[in-house]
Amino acid sequence: MVKKSVLAAALVAAAALTLSACGSSDNDSKKPIADISVEAKTQAATVLDQPFTKPNLVLTDTHGKKYDLREETKGKPTLIYFGYTNCPDVCPLIMSNIAIAKKSLPEADRDKLQVVFVTTDPERDTPASLGTWLKSQDPSFIGLTGDFPTIQAGARQIGIGIDAPKKEKDGTVVSMHGSQVIAFSPKTDQGYVLYSEDTTPEDYAKDLPKIVKGEKP
């Protein structure tokens, strides 16, 4: 049992240090973002025995209005993901998977669940462009943008590493970021479940009813 716990902890710690396929950073992969330990790991979800405190983030939503993450999502089941709209693969896939799974919830639960997408590429992801992109995924998804240092600091509060966008030799701009989705409980407002980029719509659909109630998947 001890060996399984240690292995699970190692797997989650590794996940927190891994940047998504949108890009990679040797420097970031060598330094710890957070000390993460786990209580249990299911096929898709990792339940943390030391939950994250919700990031203290005040950004701008897709309507150009101030959005205080803690205040706006207080007491609500919330999924938070950091990514960017020009990502060619991982970001749209993760958001699509969540959108598909959300449709399987009863309407009352769909209305309760908050899905927050925080851009890691704020220079290009304006409120308007972010809003258009998210609307194609799910109109209820919340998009946030702001200055990069604030976003980076907020991501680090929940163990997610992100690098400032940079231009490659071919002219493309790459935003490198961790690809974890963190679920926050409506009971405690703490991030107690972690999902990797490999989580399927079926995985989310199975867990979301419990996430909405603040239960362990």
Coordinates of N, CA and C in Angstrom, one line a residue:
M1 N 0.8 -1.2 0.0 CA 0.0 0.0 0.0 C 0.9 1.2 0.0
V2 N 1.9 1.2 0.8 CA 2.8 2.4 0.8 C 3.5 2.6 -0.5
K3 N 3.9 1.5 -1.1 CA 4.5 1.6 -2.4 C 3.6 2.2 -3.5
K4 N 2.3 1.8 -3.4 CA 1.4 2.4 -4.4 C 1.2 3.9 -4.1
S5 N 1.2 4.3 -2.9 CA 1.0 5.7 -2.6 C 2.2 6.5 -3.1
V6 N 3.4 6.0 -2.9 CA 4.6 6.7 -3.3 C 4.7 6.8 -4.8
L7 N 4.3 5.7 -5.5 CA 4.3 5.7 -6.9 C 3.3 6.7 -7.5
A8 N 2.1 6.8 -6.9 CA 1.1 7.7 -7.3 C 1.6 9.1 -7.1
A9 N 2.2 9.4 -6.0 CA 2.7 10.7 -5.7 C 3.8 11.1 -6.7
A10 N 4.6 10.2 -7.1 CA 5.6 10.4 -8.1 C 5.0 10.7 -9.5
L11 N 4.0 10.0 -9.8 CA 3.3 10.2 -11.1 C 2.7 11.6 -11.2
V12 N 2.0 12.0 -10.1 CA 1.4 13.3 -10.1 C 2.4 14.5 -10.1
A13 N 3.5 14.3 -9.3 CA 4.6 15.3 -9.3 C 5.1 15.4 -10.7
A14 N 5.3 14.3 -11.4 CA 5.8 14.4 -12.8 C 4.9 15.1 -13.7
A15 N 3.6 14.8 -13.5 CA 2.6 15.5 -14.3 C 2.6 17.0 -14.1
A16 N 2.8 17.5 -12.9 CA 2.9 18.9 -12.6 C 4.1 19.6 -13.3
L17 N 5.1 18.8 -13.6 CA 6.3 19.4 -14.2 C 6.3 19.3 -15.7
T18 N 5.4 18.5 -16.3 CA 5.3 18.3 -17.7 C 4.6 19.4 -18.4
L19 N 5.2 20.0 -19.4 CA 4.5 21.0 -20.2 C 3.8 20.3 -21.4
S20 N 2.8 20.9 -21.8 CA 1.9 20.2 -22.9 C 2.6 20.1 -24.2
A21 N 2.0 19.4 -25.1 CA 2.6 19.2 -26.4 C 2.6 20.5 -27.2
C22 N 1.9 21.5 -26.7 CA 2.0 22.8 -27.4 C 3.4 23.4 -27.4
G23 N 4.3 22.9 -26.5 CA 5.6 23.3 -26.5 C 6.4 22.6 -25.4
S24 N 7.6 22.8 -25.2 CA 8.4 22.2 -24.1 C 9.5 23.2 -23.6
S25 N 9.9 23.0 -22.4 CA 10.9 23.8 -21.8 C 11.8 23.0 -20.9
D26 N 13.0 22.8 -21.3 CA 14.0 22.0 -20.5 C 14.2 22.6 -19.2
N27 N 14.2 24.0 -19.1 CA 14.5 24.6 -17.8 C 13.4 24.4 -16.8
D28 N 12.1 24.6 -17.3 CA 11.0 24.4 -16.4 C 10.8 23.0 -16.0
S29 N 11.2 22.0 -16.8 CA 11.0 20.6 -16.5 C 12.0 20.1 -15.4
K30 N 13.0 21.0 -15.1 CA 14.0 20.6 -14.1 C 13.7 21.2 -12.7
K31 N 12.8 22.1 -12.6 CA 12.6 22.7 -11.3 C 11.1 22.4 -10.8
P32 N 11.0 22.0 -9.6 CA 9.6 21.7 -9.1 C 8.7 22.9 -9.1
I33 N 7.4 22.7 -9.4 CA 6.5 23.8 -9.3 C 5.8 23.7 -7.9
A34 N 5.5 22.5 -7.5 CA 4.8 22.4 -6.2 C 5.0 21.0 -5.6
D35 N 4.9 20.9 -4.3 CA 5.0 19.6 -3.7 C 3.7 19.0 -3.6
I36 N 3.4 18.0 -4.5 CA 2.1 17.4 -4.6 C 2.1 16.0 -4.0
S37 N 1.1 15.7 -3.2 CA 0.9 14.3 -2.7 C -0.5 13.9 -3.0
V38 N -0.8 12.6 -3.0 CA -2.1 12.2 -3.4 C -2.7 11.2 -2.4
E39 N -4.0 11.1 -2.4 CA -4.7 10.2 -1.5 C -5.0 8.9 -2.3
A40 N -5.4 9.1 -3.6 CA -5.8 7.9 -4.4 C -5.8 8.4 -5.9
K41 N -5.6 7.4 -6.7 CA -5.6 7.7 -8.2 C -6.6 6.7 -8.8
T42 N -7.6 7.2 -9.5 CA -8.4 6.3 -10.3 C -7.9 6.2 -11.7
Q43 N -8.6 5.6 -12.6 CA -8.1 5.5 -14.0 C -7.8 6.8 -14.6
A44 N -8.7 7.8 -14.3 CA -8.5 9.1 -15.0 C -8.1 10.2 -14.0
A45 N -8.7 10.1 -12.8 CA -8.5 11.2 -11.8 C -7.5 10.9 -10.7
T46 N -6.8 11.9 -10.3 CA -5.9 11.8 -9.2 C -6.5 12.7 -8.1
V47 N -6.8 12.1 -7.0 CA -7.4 12.8 -5.8 C -6.2 13.2 -4.9
L48 N -6.1 14.5 -4.7 CA -5.0 15.1 -3.9 C -5.3 15.0 -2.4
D49 N -4.4 14.6 -1.6 CA -4.6 14.6 -0.1 C -4.2 15.9 0.5
Q50 N -3.6 16.8 -0.3 CA -3.3 18.2 0.1 C -3.8 19.1 -1.0
P51 N -5.1 19.4 -1.0 CA -5.7 20.2 -2.0 C -5.0 21.5 -2.2
F52 N -5.2 22.1 -3.4 CA -4.7 23.4 -3.7 C -5.7 24.5 -3.3
T53 N -5.2 25.6 -2.8 CA -6.1 26.7 -2.6 C -6.3 27.4 -3.9
K54 N -7.6 27.8 -4.1 CA -7.9 28.4 -5.4 C -7.0 29.6 -5.7
P55 N -6.5 29.8 -6.9 CA -5.6 30.9 -7.2 C -6.3 32.2 -6.9
N56 N -5.5 33.1 -6.4 CA -5.9 34.5 -6.2 C -5.7 35.3 -7.5
L57 N -6.6 35.2 -8.4 CA -6.5 35.8 -9.7 C -7.6 36.8 -10.0
V58 N -7.3 38.0 -10.4 CA -8.2 38.9 -10.8 C -7.9 39.3 -12.2
L59 N -8.7 38.9 -13.2 CA -8.3 39.0 -14.6 C -9.5 39.7 -15.4
T60 N -9.5 39.6 -16.7 CA -10.5 40.2 -17.5 C -11.2 39.1 -18.3
D61 N -12.6 39.1 -18.2 CA -13.3 38.0 -18.9 C -13.5 38.4 -20.4
T62 N -14.3 37.6 -21.1 CA -14.5 37.8 -22.5 C -15.4 38.9 -22.9
H63 N -16.0 39.5 -21.9 CA -16.8 40.7 -22.1 C -16.0 42.0 -21.7
G64 N -14.8 41.8 -21.4 CA -13.9 43.0 -21.0 C -14.1 43.4 -19.6
K65 N -14.8 42.6 -18.8 CA -15.1 43.0 -17.4 C -14.1 42.3 -16.4
K66 N -13.9 43.0 -15.3 CA -13.1 42.4 -14.2 C -13.7 41.1 -13.7
Y67 N -12.8 40.1 -13.5 CA -13.3 38.8 -13.0 C -12.4 38.4 -11.9
D68 N -13.0 38.3 -10.7 CA -12.2 37.8 -9.5 C -12.5 36.3 -9.4
L69 N -11.6 35.5 -9.7 CA -11.8 34.1 -9.8 C -12.3 33.5 -8.5
R70 N -11.8 33.9 -7.4 CA -12.2 33.3 -6.1 C -13.6 33.7 -5.8
E71 N -14.0 35.0 -6.0 CA -15.3 35.5 -5.7 C -16.4 34.9 -6.6
E72 N -16.0 34.9 -7.9 CA -17.0 34.5 -8.9 C -17.3 33.0 -8.9
T73 N -16.4 32.2 -8.4 CA -16.6 30.8 -8.4 C -16.8 30.2 -7.0
K74 N -16.9 31.1 -6.0 CA -17.0 30.6 -4.6 C -18.3 29.8 -4.5
G75 N -18.1 28.6 -3.9 CA -19.2 27.7 -3.6 C -19.7 27.0 -4.8
K76 N -18.9 27.0 -5.9 CA -19.4 26.4 -7.2 C -18.3 25.3 -7.6
P77 N -18.8 24.2 -8.1 CA -17.9 23.2 -8.7 C -17.2 23.8 -9.9
T78 N -15.9 23.8 -9.9 CA -15.1 24.5 -10.9 C -14.0 23.7 -11.5
L79 N -13.8 23.7 -12.8 CA -12.7 23.1 -13.5 C -11.9 24.3 -14.1
I80 N -10.6 24.3 -13.8 CA -9.7 25.3 -14.3 C -8.6 24.7 -15.2
Y81 N -8.4 25.4 -16.3 CA -7.3 25.0 -17.3 C -6.6 26.2 -17.8
F82 N -5.3 26.1 -17.9 CA -4.5 27.1 -18.5 C -4.0 26.7 -19.9
G83 N -4.3 27.5 -20.9 CA -3.9 27.1 -22.3 C -4.1 28.3 -23.2
Y84 N -4.1 28.1 -24.5 CA -4.2 29.3 -25.4 C -4.9 28.8 -26.7
T85 N -5.6 29.8 -27.3 CA -6.5 29.5 -28.4 C -5.7 29.1 -29.7
N86 N -4.5 29.5 -29.9 CA -3.7 29.1 -31.1 C -3.0 27.8 -31.0
C87 N -3.2 27.1 -29.9 CA -2.7 25.8 -29.7 C -3.2 24.9 -30.7
P88 N -2.3 24.1 -31.4 CA -2.8 23.3 -32.5 C -3.5 22.0 -32.1
D89 N -3.3 21.5 -30.9 CA -3.8 20.2 -30.6 C -4.4 20.0 -29.1
V90 N -3.5 20.1 -28.1 CA -3.9 19.8 -26.8 C -5.0 20.6 -26.2
C91 N -4.9 21.9 -26.3 CA -5.9 22.8 -25.7 C -7.3 22.6 -26.3
P92 N -7.5 22.6 -27.6 CA -8.8 22.4 -28.1 C -9.4 21.0 -27.8
L93 N -8.5 20.0 -27.7 CA -8.9 18.7 -27.4 C -9.5 18.6 -26.0
I94 N -8.7 19.2 -25.1 CA -9.1 19.1 -23.7 C -10.4 19.8 -23.5
M95 N -10.6 21.0 -24.0 CA -11.8 21.8 -23.9 C -13.0 21.1 -24.5
S96 N -12.7 20.5 -25.7 CA -13.8 19.7 -26.4 C -14.2 18.5 -25.5
N97 N -13.3 17.8 -24.9 CA -13.6 16.7 -24.1 C -14.5 17.0 -22.9
I98 N -14.1 18.2 -22.3 CA -14.9 18.6 -21.2 C -16.3 19.1 -21.7
A99 N -16.4 19.7 -22.8 CA -17.7 20.2 -23.3 C -18.6 19.0 -23.6
I100 N -18.0 18.0 -24.2 CA -18.8 16.7 -24.5 C -19.3 16.1 -23.3
A101 N -18.5 16.0 -22.3 CA -18.9 15.4 -21.0 C -19.9 16.2 -20.3
K102 N -19.8 17.5 -20.3 CA -20.7 18.4 -19.6 C -22.2 18.2 -20.1
K103 N -22.3 17.9 -21.4 CA -23.6 17.7 -22.0 C -24.3 16.5 -21.4
S104 N -23.6 15.6 -20.9 CA -24.2 14.4 -20.3 C -24.8 14.6 -18.9
L105 N -24.5 15.8 -18.3 CA -25.0 16.1 -17.0 C -26.5 16.6 -17.1
P106 N -27.3 16.4 -16.0 CA -28.6 16.9 -16.0 C -28.5 18.5 -16.1
E107 N -29.5 19.1 -16.6 CA -29.4 20.6 -16.8 C -29.1 21.3 -15.6
A108 N -29.6 20.9 -14.4 CA -29.3 21.7 -13.2 C -27.8 21.6 -12.8
D109 N -27.2 20.4 -13.1 CA -25.8 20.3 -12.8 C -25.0 21.0 -13.8
R110 N -25.4 21.0 -15.1 CA -24.7 21.8 -16.1 C -24.6 23.3 -15.7
D111 N -25.7 23.8 -15.2 CA -25.7 25.2 -14.8 C -24.8 25.5 -13.6
K112 N -24.6 24.5 -12.7 CA -23.7 24.7 -11.6 C -22.3 24.7 -11.9
L113 N -21.9 23.8 -12.9 CA -20.5 23.6 -13.2 C -19.8 24.8 -13.9
Q114 N -18.8 25.3 -13.3 CA -18.0 26.4 -13.9 C -16.7 25.8 -14.6
V115 N -16.6 26.1 -15.9 CA -15.3 25.7 -16.6 C -14.6 27.0 -17.0
V116 N -13.4 27.1 -16.4 CA -12.6 28.4 -16.6 C -11.4 28.1 -17.4
F117 N -11.2 28.8 -18.5 CA -10.0 28.7 -19.4 C -9.2 30.0 -19.2
V118 N -8.0 29.9 -18.7 CA -7.2 31.0 -18.5 C -6.1 31.0 -19.6
T119 N -6.0 32.0 -20.4 CA -5.0 32.0 -21.5 C -3.6 32.2 -21.0
T120 N -2.7 31.5 -21.6 CA -1.3 31.6 -21.4 C -0.6 32.5 -22.4
D121 N -1.4 33.0 -23.3 CA -0.9 33.8 -24.4 C -1.8 35.1 -24.5
P122 N -1.7 35.9 -23.5 CA -2.6 37.1 -23.4 C -2.4 38.1 -24.4
E123 N -1.3 38.2 -25.0 CA -1.1 39.2 -26.1 C -1.9 39.0 -27.3
R124 N -2.1 37.7 -27.7 CA -2.9 37.4 -28.8 C -4.4 37.0 -28.4
D125 N -4.5 36.5 -27.2 CA -5.9 36.1 -26.8 C -6.6 37.3 -26.1
T126 N -7.1 38.1 -26.9 CA -7.9 39.3 -26.4 C -9.2 38.8 -25.9
P127 N -9.9 39.6 -25.1 CA -11.3 39.1 -24.6 C -12.2 38.7 -25.8
A128 N -12.1 39.5 -26.9 CA -13.0 39.2 -28.0 C -12.6 37.8 -28.7
S129 N -11.4 37.7 -29.0 CA -10.9 36.4 -29.7 C -11.1 35.2 -28.8
L130 N -10.8 35.4 -27.5 CA -11.0 34.3 -26.6 C -12.5 33.9 -26.5
G131 N -13.3 34.9 -26.5 CA -14.8 34.6 -26.4 C -15.3 33.9 -27.6
T132 N -14.8 34.3 -28.8 CA -15.2 33.6 -30.0 C -14.7 32.1 -30.0
W133 N -13.5 31.9 -29.6 CA -13.0 30.6 -29.6 C -13.7 29.7 -28.6
L134 N -14.0 30.2 -27.4 CA -14.7 29.4 -26.4 C -16.1 29.1 -26.8
K135 N -16.8 30.0 -27.5 CA -18.2 29.9 -27.9 C -18.3 28.6 -28.8
S136 N -17.3 28.3 -29.6 CA -17.3 27.2 -30.4 C -17.2 25.9 -29.6
Q137 N -16.6 26.0 -28.4 CA -16.5 24.8 -27.6 C -17.8 24.7 -26.7
D138 N -18.1 25.7 -26.0 CA -19.3 25.7 -25.1 C -19.5 27.2 -24.7
P139 N -20.7 27.8 -25.1 CA -20.9 29.2 -24.8 C -20.8 29.5 -23.3
S140 N -21.0 28.5 -22.4 CA -21.0 28.8 -21.0 C -19.6 28.8 -20.4
F141 N -18.6 28.4 -21.2 CA -17.2 28.4 -20.7 C -16.7 29.8 -20.4
I142 N -16.0 30.0 -19.3 CA -15.5 31.3 -18.9 C -14.1 31.4 -19.4
G143 N -13.8 32.5 -20.1 CA -12.4 32.8 -20.6 C -11.8 34.0 -19.9
L144 N -10.6 33.9 -19.5 CA -9.9 34.9 -18.8 C -8.6 35.3 -19.4
T145 N -8.3 36.6 -19.4 CA -7.0 37.0 -19.9 C -6.5 38.2 -19.1
G146 N -5.3 38.6 -19.3 CA -4.7 39.7 -18.4 C -3.3 39.8 -18.7
D147 N -2.5 40.3 -17.8 CA -1.0 40.4 -18.0 C -0.4 39.1 -17.7
F148 N 0.7 38.8 -18.4 CA 1.3 37.4 -18.3 C 1.8 37.1 -16.9
P149 N 2.6 38.1 -16.3 CA 3.1 37.8 -14.9 C 2.0 37.4 -13.9
T150 N 0.9 38.0 -14.0 CA -0.2 37.7 -13.1 C -0.7 36.3 -13.4
I151 N -0.9 36.0 -14.6 CA -1.4 34.6 -15.0 C -0.4 33.6 -14.6
Q152 N 0.9 33.8 -14.9 CA 1.9 32.8 -14.5 C 1.9 32.6 -13.0
A153 N 1.8 33.6 -12.2 CA 1.8 33.5 -10.8 C 0.6 32.7 -10.3
G154 N -0.5 32.9 -10.9 CA -1.7 32.2 -10.6 C -1.6 30.7 -10.9
A155 N -1.0 30.4 -12.0 CA -0.9 29.0 -12.4 C 0.1 28.3 -11.5
R156 N 1.1 29.0 -11.0 CA 2.0 28.3 -10.1 C 1.4 28.0 -8.8
Q157 N 0.4 28.8 -8.4 CA -0.3 28.5 -7.1 C -1.0 27.2 -7.1
I158 N -1.3 26.6 -8.3 CA -1.9 25.3 -8.3 C -1.0 24.3 -9.1
G159 N 0.3 24.5 -9.0 CA 1.3 23.6 -9.5 C 1.5 23.5 -11.0
I160 N 1.0 24.5 -11.7 CA 1.1 24.4 -13.2 C 2.2 25.4 -13.7
G161 N 3.1 24.9 -14.4 CA 4.2 25.8 -14.9 C 3.8 26.3 -16.3
I162 N 4.0 27.6 -16.6 CA 3.9 28.1 -17.9 C 5.0 29.1 -18.2
D163 N 5.4 29.1 -19.5 CA 6.4 30.0 -20.0 C 5.8 31.1 -20.8
A164 N 6.5 32.2 -20.9 CA 6.0 33.3 -21.8 C 6.1 32.8 -23.2
P165 N 5.1 33.2 -24.0 CA 5.1 32.8 -25.5 C 6.3 33.3 -26.1
K166 N 6.8 32.5 -27.1 CA 8.0 32.9 -27.8 C 7.9 32.5 -29.3
K167 N 8.6 33.3 -30.1 CA 8.5 33.1 -31.6 C 9.6 32.1 -32.0
E168 N 9.2 31.1 -32.7 CA 10.1 30.1 -33.3 C 10.8 30.7 -34.5
K169 N 11.8 29.9 -35.1 CA 12.5 30.4 -36.2 C 11.6 30.4 -37.5
D170 N 10.5 29.6 -37.5 CA 9.6 29.6 -38.6 C 8.5 30.7 -38.5
G171 N 8.6 31.5 -37.4 CA 7.7 32.6 -37.3 C 6.5 32.3 -36.4
T172 N 6.3 31.0 -36.1 CA 5.1 30.6 -35.3 C 5.4 31.0 -33.8
V173 N 4.3 31.3 -33.1 CA 4.4 31.7 -31.7 C 4.0 30.5 -30.9
V174 N 4.8 30.1 -29.9 CA 4.5 28.9 -29.1 C 4.3 29.3 -27.7
S175 N 3.2 28.8 -27.0 CA 3.0 29.1 -25.6 C 3.2 27.7 -24.9
M176 N 4.2 27.6 -24.0 CA 4.4 26.4 -23.3 C 3.8 26.4 -21.9
H177 N 3.1 25.3 -21.6 CA 2.3 25.3 -20.4 C 2.0 23.9 -20.0
G178 N 1.7 23.8 -18.7 CA 1.3 22.5 -18.1 C -0.1 22.2 -18.6
S179 N -0.5 21.0 -18.8 CA -1.8 20.7 -19.4 C -2.8 20.0 -18.4
Q180 N -2.6 20.2 -17.1 CA -3.5 19.6 -16.2 C -4.8 20.4 -16.0
V181 N -5.8 19.7 -15.8 CA -7.1 20.3 -15.4 C -7.3 20.1 -13.9
I182 N -7.6 21.1 -13.1 CA -7.8 21.0 -11.7 C -9.3 21.2 -11.4
A183 N -9.8 20.3 -10.6 CA -11.2 20.4 -10.2 C -11.3 20.9 -8.8
F184 N -12.1 21.9 -8.6 CA -12.3 22.6 -7.3 C -13.7 22.2 -6.7
S185 N -13.7 21.9 -5.4 CA -14.9 21.5 -4.7 C -15.8 22.7 -4.4
P186 N -17.1 22.5 -4.6 CA -18.1 23.6 -4.1 C -18.2 23.6 -2.6
K187 N -17.8 22.6 -1.9 CA -17.8 22.6 -0.5 C -16.7 23.3 0.2
T188 N -15.5 23.2 -0.3 CA -14.3 23.7 0.3 C -13.6 24.8 -0.5
D189 N -14.0 24.9 -1.8 CA -13.3 25.8 -2.8 C -11.8 25.4 -3.0
Q190 N -11.5 24.2 -2.7 CA -10.1 23.8 -2.9 C -10.0 22.8 -4.1
G191 N -8.8 22.9 -4.7 CA -8.6 22.0 -5.8 C -8.1 20.6 -5.4
Y192 N -9.0 19.7 -5.5 CA -8.7 18.4 -4.9 C -8.6 17.2 -5.9
V193 N -8.8 17.5 -7.2 CA -8.7 16.4 -8.2 C -8.0 17.0 -9.4
L194 N -7.1 16.2 -9.9 CA -6.2 16.5 -11.0 C -6.5 15.6 -12.2
Y195 N -6.6 16.2 -13.4 CA -6.8 15.4 -14.6 C -5.7 15.7 -15.6
S196 N -5.2 14.7 -16.3 CA -4.1 14.9 -17.3 C -4.8 15.1 -18.7
E197 N -3.9 15.5 -19.6 CA -4.4 15.7 -21.0 C -4.9 14.4 -21.7
D198 N -4.7 13.3 -21.1 CA -5.1 12.0 -21.6 C -6.6 11.7 -21.2
T199 N -7.2 12.5 -20.3 CA -8.5 12.2 -19.9 C -9.5 12.3 -21.0
T200 N -10.3 11.3 -21.1 CA -11.3 11.2 -22.2 C -12.6 11.8 -21.8
P201 N -13.5 12.1 -22.8 CA -14.9 12.6 -22.5 C -15.6 11.6 -21.6
E202 N -15.4 10.3 -21.8 CA -16.1 9.3 -21.0 C -15.6 9.4 -19.5
D203 N -14.3 9.6 -19.4 CA -13.7 9.7 -18.0 C -14.4 10.9 -17.3
Y204 N -14.4 12.1 -18.0 CA -15.0 13.2 -17.4 C -16.5 13.0 -17.1
A205 N -17.2 12.4 -18.0 CA -18.6 12.2 -17.9 C -18.9 11.3 -16.6
K206 N -18.0 10.4 -16.4 CA -18.2 9.5 -15.2 C -17.9 10.2 -13.9
D207 N -17.0 11.2 -13.9 CA -16.6 11.9 -12.7 C -17.4 13.2 -12.4
L208 N -17.9 13.8 -13.4 CA -18.5 15.2 -13.2 C -19.7 15.2 -12.2
P209 N -20.5 14.2 -12.3 CA -21.6 14.2 -11.3 C -21.1 14.3 -9.9
K210 N -20.0 13.6 -9.6 CA -19.4 13.7 -8.2 C -18.7 15.0 -8.0
I211 N -18.0 15.5 -9.0 CA -17.3 16.8 -8.9 C -18.3 17.9 -8.6
V212 N -19.5 17.9 -9.2 CA -20.5 18.9 -9.0 C -21.0 18.9 -7.5
K213 N -21.0 17.7 -6.9 CA -21.4 17.6 -5.5 C -20.3 17.7 -4.5
G214 N -19.1 17.9 -5.0 CA -17.9 18.0 -4.1 C -17.5 16.7 -3.6
E215 N -17.8 15.6 -4.3 CA -17.4 14.2 -3.8 C -16.2 13.8 -4.5
K216 N -15.6 12.8 -4.0 CA -14.4 12.2 -4.6 C -14.8 11.3 -5.7
P217 N -14.1 11.4 -6.9 CA -14.5 10.6 -8.0 C -13.9 9.1 -7.8

